[in-house]
mmCIF file of C-alpha atoms in Angstrom:
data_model
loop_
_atom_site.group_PDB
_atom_site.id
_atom_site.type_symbol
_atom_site.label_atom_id
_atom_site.label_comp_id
_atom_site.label_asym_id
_atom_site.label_seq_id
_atom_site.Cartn_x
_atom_site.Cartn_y
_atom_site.Cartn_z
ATOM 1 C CA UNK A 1 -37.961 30.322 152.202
ATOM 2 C CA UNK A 2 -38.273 26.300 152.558
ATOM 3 C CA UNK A 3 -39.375 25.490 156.191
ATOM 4 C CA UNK A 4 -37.678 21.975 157.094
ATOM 5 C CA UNK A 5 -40.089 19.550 158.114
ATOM 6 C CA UNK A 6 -38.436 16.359 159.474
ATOM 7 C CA UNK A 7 -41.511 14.016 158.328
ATOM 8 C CA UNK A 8 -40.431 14.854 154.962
ATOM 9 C CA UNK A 9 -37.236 13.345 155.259
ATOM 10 C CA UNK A 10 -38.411 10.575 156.690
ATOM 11 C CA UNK A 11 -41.158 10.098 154.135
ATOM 12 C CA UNK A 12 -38.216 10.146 151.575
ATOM 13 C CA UNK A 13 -36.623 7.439 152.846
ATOM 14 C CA UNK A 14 -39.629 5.318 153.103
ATOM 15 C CA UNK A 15 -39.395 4.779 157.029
ATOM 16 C CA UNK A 16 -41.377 2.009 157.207
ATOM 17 C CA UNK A 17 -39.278 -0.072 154.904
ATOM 18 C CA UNK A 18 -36.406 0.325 157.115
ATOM 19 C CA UNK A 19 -37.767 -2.373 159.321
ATOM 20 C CA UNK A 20 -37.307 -5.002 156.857
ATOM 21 C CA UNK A 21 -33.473 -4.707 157.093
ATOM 22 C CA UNK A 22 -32.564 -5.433 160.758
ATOM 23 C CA UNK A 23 -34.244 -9.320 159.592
ATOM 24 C CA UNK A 24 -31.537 -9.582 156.534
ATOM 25 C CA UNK A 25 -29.030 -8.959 158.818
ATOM 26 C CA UNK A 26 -30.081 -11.115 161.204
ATOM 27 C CA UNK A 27 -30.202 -13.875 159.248
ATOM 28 C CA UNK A 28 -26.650 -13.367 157.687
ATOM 29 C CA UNK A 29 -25.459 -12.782 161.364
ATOM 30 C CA UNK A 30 -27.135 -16.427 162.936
ATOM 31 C CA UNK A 31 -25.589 -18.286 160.423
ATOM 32 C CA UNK A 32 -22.432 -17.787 161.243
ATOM 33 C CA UNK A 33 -22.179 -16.853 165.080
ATOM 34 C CA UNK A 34 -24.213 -17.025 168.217
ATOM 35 C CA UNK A 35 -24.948 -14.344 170.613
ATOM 36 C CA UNK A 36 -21.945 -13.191 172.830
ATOM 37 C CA UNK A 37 -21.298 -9.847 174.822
ATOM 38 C CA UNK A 38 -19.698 -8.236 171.717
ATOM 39 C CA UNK A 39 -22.582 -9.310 169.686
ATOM 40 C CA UNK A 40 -24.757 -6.282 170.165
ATOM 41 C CA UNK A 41 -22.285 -3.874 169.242
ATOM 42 C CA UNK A 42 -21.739 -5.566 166.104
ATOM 43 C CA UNK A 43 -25.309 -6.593 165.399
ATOM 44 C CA UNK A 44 -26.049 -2.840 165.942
ATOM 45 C CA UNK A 45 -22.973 -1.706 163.341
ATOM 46 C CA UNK A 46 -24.041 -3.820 160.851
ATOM 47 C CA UNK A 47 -28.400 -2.906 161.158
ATOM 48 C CA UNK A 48 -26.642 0.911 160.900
ATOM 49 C CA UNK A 49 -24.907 0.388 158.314
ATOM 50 C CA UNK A 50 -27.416 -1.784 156.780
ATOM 51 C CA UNK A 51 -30.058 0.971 156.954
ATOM 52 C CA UNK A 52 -27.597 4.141 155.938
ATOM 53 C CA UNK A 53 -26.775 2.486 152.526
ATOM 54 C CA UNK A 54 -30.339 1.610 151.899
ATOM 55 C CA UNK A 55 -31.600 5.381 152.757
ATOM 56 C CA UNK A 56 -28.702 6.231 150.424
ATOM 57 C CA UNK A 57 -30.633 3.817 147.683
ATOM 58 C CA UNK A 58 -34.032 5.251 147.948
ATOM 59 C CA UNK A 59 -32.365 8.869 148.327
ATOM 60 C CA UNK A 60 -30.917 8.691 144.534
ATOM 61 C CA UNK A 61 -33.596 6.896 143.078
ATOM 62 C CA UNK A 62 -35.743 9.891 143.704
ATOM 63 C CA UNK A 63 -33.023 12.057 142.308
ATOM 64 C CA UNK A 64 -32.637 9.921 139.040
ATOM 65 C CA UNK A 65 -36.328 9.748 138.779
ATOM 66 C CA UNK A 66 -37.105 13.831 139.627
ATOM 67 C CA UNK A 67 -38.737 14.724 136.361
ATOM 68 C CA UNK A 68 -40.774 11.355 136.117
ATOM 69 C CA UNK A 69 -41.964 11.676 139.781
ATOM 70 C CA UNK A 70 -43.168 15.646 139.180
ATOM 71 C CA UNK A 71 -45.683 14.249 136.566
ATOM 72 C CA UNK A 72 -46.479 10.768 137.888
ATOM 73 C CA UNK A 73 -45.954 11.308 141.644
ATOM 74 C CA UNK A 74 -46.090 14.817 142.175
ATOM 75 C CA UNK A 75 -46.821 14.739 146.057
ATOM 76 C CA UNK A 76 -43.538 13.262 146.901
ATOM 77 C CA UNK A 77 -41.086 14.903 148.802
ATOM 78 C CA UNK A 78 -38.323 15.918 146.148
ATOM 79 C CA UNK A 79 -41.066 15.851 143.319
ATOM 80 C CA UNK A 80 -42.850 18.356 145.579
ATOM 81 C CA UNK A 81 -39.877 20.431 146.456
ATOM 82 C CA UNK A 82 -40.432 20.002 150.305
ATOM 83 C CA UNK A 83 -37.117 18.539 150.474
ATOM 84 C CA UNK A 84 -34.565 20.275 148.024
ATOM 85 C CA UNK A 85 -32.204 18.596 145.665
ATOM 86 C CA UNK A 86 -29.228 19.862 147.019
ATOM 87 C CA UNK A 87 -29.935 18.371 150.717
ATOM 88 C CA UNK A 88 -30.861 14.737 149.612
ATOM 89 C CA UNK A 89 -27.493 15.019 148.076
ATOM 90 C CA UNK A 90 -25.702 16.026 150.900
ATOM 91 C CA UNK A 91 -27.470 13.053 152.545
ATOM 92 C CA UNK A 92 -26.627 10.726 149.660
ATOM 93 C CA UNK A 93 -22.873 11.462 150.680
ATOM 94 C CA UNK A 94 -23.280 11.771 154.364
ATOM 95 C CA UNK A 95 -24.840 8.595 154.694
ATOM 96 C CA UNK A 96 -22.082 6.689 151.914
ATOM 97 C CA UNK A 97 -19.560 8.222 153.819
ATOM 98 C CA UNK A 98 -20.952 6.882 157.127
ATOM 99 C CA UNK A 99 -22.050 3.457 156.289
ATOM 100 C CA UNK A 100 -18.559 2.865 154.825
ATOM 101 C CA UNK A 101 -16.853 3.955 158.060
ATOM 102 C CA UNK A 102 -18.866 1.781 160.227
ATOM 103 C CA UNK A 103 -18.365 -1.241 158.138
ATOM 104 C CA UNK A 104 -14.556 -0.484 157.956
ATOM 105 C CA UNK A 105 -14.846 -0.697 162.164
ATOM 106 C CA UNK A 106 -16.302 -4.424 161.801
ATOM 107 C CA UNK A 107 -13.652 -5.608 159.862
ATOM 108 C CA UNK A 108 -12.635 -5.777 156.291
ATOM 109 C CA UNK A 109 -14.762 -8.399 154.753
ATOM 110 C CA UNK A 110 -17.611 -6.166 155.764
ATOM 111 C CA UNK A 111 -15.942 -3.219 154.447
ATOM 112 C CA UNK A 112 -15.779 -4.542 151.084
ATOM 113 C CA UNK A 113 -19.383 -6.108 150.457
ATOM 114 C CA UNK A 114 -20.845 -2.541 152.230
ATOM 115 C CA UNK A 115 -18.613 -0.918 149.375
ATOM 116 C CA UNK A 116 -19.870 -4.037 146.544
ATOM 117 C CA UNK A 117 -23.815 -3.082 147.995
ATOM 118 C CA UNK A 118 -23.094 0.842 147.468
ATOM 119 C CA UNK A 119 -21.794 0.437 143.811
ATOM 120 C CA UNK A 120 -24.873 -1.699 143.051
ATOM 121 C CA UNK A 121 -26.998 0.814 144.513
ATOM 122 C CA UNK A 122 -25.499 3.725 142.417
ATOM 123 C CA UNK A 123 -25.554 1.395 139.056
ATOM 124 C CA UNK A 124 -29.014 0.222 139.657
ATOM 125 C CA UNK A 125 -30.363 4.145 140.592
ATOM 126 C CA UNK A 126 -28.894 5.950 138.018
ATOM 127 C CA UNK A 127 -28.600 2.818 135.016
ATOM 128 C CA UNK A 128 -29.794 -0.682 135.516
ATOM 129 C CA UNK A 129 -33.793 0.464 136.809
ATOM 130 C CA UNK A 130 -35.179 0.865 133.292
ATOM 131 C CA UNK A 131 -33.211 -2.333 131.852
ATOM 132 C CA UNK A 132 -34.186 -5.627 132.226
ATOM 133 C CA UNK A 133 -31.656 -5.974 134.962
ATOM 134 C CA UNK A 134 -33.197 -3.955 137.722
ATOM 135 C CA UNK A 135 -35.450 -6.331 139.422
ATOM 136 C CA UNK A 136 -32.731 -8.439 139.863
ATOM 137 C CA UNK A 137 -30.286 -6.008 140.774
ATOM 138 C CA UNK A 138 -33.061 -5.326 143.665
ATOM 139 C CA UNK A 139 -32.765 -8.862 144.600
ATOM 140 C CA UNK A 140 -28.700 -8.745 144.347
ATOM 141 C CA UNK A 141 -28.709 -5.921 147.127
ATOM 142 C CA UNK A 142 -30.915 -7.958 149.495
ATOM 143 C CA UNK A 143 -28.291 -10.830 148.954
ATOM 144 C CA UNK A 144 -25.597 -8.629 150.015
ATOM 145 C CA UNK A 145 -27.593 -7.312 152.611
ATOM 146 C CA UNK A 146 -27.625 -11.142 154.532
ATOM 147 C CA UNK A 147 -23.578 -11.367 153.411
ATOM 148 C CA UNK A 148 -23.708 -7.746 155.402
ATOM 149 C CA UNK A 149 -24.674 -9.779 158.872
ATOM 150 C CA UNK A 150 -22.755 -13.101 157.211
ATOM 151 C CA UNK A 151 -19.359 -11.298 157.168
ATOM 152 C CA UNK A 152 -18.652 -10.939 160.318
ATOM 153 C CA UNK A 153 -16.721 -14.359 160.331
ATOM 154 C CA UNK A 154 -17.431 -15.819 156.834
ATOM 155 C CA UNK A 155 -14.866 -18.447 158.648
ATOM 156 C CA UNK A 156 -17.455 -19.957 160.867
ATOM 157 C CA UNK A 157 -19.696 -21.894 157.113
ATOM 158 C CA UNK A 158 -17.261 -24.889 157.886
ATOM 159 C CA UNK A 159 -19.748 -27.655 157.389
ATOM 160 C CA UNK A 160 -21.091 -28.902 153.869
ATOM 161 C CA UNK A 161 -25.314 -28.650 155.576
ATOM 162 C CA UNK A 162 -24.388 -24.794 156.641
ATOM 163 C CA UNK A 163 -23.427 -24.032 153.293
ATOM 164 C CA UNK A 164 -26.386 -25.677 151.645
ATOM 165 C CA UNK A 165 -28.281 -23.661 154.049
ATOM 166 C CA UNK A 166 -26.142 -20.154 153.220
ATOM 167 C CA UNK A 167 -26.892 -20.921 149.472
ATOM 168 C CA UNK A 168 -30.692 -21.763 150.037
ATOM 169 C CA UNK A 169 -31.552 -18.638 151.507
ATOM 170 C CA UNK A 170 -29.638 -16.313 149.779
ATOM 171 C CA UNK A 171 -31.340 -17.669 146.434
ATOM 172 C CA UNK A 172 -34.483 -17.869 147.983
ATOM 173 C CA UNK A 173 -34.004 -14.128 149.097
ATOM 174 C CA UNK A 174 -32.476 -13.415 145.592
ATOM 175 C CA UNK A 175 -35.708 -14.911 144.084
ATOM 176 C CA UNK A 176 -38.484 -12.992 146.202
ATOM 177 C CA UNK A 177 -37.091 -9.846 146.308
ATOM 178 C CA UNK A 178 -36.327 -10.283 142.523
ATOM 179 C CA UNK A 179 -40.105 -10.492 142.122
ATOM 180 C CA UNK A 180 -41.033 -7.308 144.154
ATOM 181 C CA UNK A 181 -38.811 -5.234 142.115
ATOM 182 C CA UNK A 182 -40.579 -6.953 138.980
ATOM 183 C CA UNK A 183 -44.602 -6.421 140.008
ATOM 184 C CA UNK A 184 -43.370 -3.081 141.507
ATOM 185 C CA UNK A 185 -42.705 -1.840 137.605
ATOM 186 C CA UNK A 186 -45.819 -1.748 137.115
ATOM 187 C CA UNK A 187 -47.244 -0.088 140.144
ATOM 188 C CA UNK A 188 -48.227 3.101 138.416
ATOM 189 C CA UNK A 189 -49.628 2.044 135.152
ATOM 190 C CA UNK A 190 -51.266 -2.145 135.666
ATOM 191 C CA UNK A 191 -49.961 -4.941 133.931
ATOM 192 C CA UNK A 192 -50.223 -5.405 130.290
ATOM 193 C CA UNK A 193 -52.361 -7.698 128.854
ATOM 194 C CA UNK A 194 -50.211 -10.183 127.832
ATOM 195 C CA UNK A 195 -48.980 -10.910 130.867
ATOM 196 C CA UNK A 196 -47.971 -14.473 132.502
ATOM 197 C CA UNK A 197 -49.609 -13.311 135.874
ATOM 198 C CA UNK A 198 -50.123 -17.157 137.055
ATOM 199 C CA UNK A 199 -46.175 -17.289 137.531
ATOM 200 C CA UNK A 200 -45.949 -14.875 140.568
ATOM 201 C CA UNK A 201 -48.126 -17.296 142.983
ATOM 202 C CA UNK A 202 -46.137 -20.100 140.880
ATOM 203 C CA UNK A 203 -42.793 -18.576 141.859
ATOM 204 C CA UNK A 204 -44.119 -17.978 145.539
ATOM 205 C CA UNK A 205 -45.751 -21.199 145.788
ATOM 206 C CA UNK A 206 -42.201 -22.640 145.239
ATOM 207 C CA UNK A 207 -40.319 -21.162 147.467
ATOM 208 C CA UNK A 208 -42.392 -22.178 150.453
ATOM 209 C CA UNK A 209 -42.712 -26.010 148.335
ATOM 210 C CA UNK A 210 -38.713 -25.604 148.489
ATOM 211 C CA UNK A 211 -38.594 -24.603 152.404
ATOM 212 C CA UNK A 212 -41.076 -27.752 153.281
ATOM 213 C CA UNK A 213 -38.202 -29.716 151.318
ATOM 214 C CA UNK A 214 -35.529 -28.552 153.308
ATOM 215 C CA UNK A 215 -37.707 -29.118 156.889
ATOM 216 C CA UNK A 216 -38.251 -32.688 155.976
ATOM 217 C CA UNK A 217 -34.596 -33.098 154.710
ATOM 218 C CA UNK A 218 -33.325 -32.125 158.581
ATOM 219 C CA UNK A 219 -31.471 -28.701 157.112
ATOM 220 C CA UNK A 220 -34.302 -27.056 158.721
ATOM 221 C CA UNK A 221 -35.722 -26.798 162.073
ATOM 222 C CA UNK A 222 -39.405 -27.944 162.240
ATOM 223 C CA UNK A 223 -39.991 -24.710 163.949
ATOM 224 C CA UNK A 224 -39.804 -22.988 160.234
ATOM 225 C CA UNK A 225 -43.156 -24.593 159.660
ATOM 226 C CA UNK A 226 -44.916 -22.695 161.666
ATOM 227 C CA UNK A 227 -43.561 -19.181 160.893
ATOM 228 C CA UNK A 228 -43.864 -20.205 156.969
ATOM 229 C CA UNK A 229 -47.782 -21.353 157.765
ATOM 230 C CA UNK A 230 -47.993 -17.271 158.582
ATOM 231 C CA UNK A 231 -46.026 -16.151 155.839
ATOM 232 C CA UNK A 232 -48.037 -18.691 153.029
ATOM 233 C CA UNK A 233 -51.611 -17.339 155.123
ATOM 234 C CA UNK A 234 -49.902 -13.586 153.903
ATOM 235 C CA UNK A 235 -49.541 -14.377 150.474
ATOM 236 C CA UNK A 236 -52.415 -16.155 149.927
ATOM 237 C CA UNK A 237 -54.738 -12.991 150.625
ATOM 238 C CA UNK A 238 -52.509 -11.141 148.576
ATOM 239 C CA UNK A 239 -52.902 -12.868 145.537
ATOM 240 C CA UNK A 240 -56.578 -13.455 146.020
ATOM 241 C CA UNK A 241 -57.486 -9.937 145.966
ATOM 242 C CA UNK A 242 -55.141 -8.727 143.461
ATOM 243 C CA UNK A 243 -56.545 -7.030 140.384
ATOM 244 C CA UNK A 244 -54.577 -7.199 137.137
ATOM 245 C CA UNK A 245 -54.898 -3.675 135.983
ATOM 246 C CA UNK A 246 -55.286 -1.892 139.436
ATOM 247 C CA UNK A 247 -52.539 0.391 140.034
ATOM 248 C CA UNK A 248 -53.753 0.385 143.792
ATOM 249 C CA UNK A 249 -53.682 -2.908 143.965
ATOM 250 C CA UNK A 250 -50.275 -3.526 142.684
ATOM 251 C CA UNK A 251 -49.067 -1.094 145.016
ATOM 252 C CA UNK A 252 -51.159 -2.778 148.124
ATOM 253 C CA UNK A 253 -49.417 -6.491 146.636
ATOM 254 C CA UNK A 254 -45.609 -4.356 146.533
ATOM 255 C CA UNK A 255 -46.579 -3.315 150.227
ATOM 256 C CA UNK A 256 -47.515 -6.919 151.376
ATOM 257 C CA UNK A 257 -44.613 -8.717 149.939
ATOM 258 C CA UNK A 258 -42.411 -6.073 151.529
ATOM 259 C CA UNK A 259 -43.485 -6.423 155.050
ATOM 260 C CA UNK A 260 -43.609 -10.409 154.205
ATOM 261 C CA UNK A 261 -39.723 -10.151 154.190
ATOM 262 C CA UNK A 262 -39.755 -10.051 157.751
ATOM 263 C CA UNK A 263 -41.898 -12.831 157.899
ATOM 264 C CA UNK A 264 -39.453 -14.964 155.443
ATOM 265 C CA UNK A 265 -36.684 -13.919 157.031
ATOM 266 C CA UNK A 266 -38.133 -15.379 160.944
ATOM 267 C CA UNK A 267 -38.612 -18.806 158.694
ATOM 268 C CA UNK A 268 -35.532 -18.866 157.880
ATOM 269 C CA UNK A 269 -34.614 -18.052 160.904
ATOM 270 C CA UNK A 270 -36.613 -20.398 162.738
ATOM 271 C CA UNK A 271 -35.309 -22.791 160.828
ATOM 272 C CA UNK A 272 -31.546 -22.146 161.628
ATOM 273 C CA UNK A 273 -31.577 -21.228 165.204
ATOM 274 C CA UNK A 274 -35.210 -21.234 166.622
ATOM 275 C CA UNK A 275 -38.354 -20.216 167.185
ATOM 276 C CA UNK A 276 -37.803 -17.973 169.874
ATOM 277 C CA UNK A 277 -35.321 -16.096 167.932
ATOM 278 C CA UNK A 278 -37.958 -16.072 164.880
ATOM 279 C CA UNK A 279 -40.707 -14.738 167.104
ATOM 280 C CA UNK A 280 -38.305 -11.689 168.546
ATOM 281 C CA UNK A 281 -38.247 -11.126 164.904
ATOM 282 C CA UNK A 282 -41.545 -10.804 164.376
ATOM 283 C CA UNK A 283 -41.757 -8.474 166.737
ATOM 284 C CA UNK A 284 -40.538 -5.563 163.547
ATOM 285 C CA UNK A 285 -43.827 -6.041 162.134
ATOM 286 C CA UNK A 286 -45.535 -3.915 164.549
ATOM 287 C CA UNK A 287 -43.901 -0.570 163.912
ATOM 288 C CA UNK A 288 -44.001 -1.400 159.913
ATOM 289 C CA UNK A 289 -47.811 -2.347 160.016
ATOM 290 C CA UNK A 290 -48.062 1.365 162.354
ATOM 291 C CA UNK A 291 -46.205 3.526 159.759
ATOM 292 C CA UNK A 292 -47.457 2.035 156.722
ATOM 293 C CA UNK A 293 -50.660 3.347 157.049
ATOM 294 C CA UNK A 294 -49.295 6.862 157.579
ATOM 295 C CA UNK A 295 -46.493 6.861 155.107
ATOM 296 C CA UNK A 296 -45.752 5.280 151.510
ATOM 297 C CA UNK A 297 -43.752 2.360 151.077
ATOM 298 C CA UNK A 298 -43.694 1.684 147.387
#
């Protein structure tokens, strides 16, 4: 008989990559309203729902990738047969089911892009991952992930500078997490020879080039300097240690860049509203840094 052991579970949904979400919704939600008495409840409706559909993404890709993770990575949960197949599927539509419900009580706009995120969850899980599409179906679901704490009144991006600065980070977050999902395909086996390595820092490099830009240009508070000095200090010792055909260290560069989008996000942040709120922020990091050490994240 299978005893239940809750760590499982919560190994399965990589726990401490949860803590990366709250930040994309945060950022969606400051660009388009300040903080108000209602503004916890929906802050909190939105991080739920935020979290349930992205539990409900790592959930099915170990599903789709069962047979491939008993040979390659036999010690995880489903691979392992700690957690059965039948229960993460009963989770899979448990959590759906529960994410959409929440986002219906927000309101409608966030009803629909929760229901846009969970189709491009399912097509990426069980089609786009092996195409050359899946990295930046990855970085499509953190997009929709900001528009998650953006919808709550889409009506509030009146002004021409608050657009520019809706459009800058969503590509910005497109681009980043775009990359992740690209380095992370190789996690397992190192990169091939061949390989254009110079253009991750080059692709890094630009985006923080492209956030200096939009300090100097007024669209961003000065304040983003400093939390970008942190998040440039992050990537630098990444790169610098990284080992082209190291499976370890492709998975240690995958980890950094991960917990990083915290630290993007509290630029950005910064940037919009202020410091302070970047620095509260921050403040994810510390459970993240705890669990990682105790549970995968790649």
């Amino acid at each position: 008989m299978q005893t239940f052991n809750f760590k499982d579970y919560l190994i399965l949904v990589r726990l401490p990559n949860l803590f990366t979400l709250p930040s994309n919704v945060l950022v969606g939600y400051f660009m388009v309203s300040s903080m108000t008495m209602t503004s916890y409840v929906q802050i909190l409706l939105l991080v739920t729902t935020s979290i349930l559909l992205y539990c409900v993404g790592l959930i099915l890709n170990d599903l789709c990738d069962y047979s491939i993770d008993k040979k390659e990575r036999p010690d995880r949960p489903l691979a392992s047969g700690k957690v059965s197949r039948r229960a993460a599927i009963g989770l899979v539509v448990t959590f759906s089911t529960l994410a959409l419900a929440l986002s219906f009580i927000i309101n409608i706009t966030t009803f629909v892009i929760s229901s846009i995120l969970l189709i491009t969850i399912f097509g990426y899980d069980k089609i786009l991952k092996k195409t050359r599409a899946g990295p930046f179906t990855i970085g499509a679901a953190r997009v929709m992930n900001v528009l998650l704490g953006a919808s709550v009144d889409f009506g509030n991006i009146g002004s021409y500078p608050q657009f520019i600065i809706l459009t800058f980070v969503l590509s910005m977050t497109f681009v980043y997490v775009s990359l992740i999902g690209f380095i992370s395909r190789y996690e397992v086996h190192g990169f091939p020879k061949d390989s254009k390595l110079l253009l991750i820092p080059a692709i890094v490099a630009a985006i923080i080039f492209l956030i200096v830009l939009l300090s100097f240009a007024g669209l961003f508070k000065y304040e983003s300097l400093i939390m970008l000095v942190f998040f440039s200090f992050i990537m630098g010792i990444t790169f610098y240690k990284f080992q082209k055909n190291d499976s370890v260290g492709i998975q240690r560069m995958v980890k950094n860049m991960i917990m990083s989008i915290i630290v993007l996000d509290s630029t950005f942040l910064s940037g919009i509203v202020g410091i302070e709120i970047g620095l509260v922020l921050m403040v994810l990091l510390a459970p993240l840094l705890i669990l990682a050490r105790k549970m995968y994240m790649t």
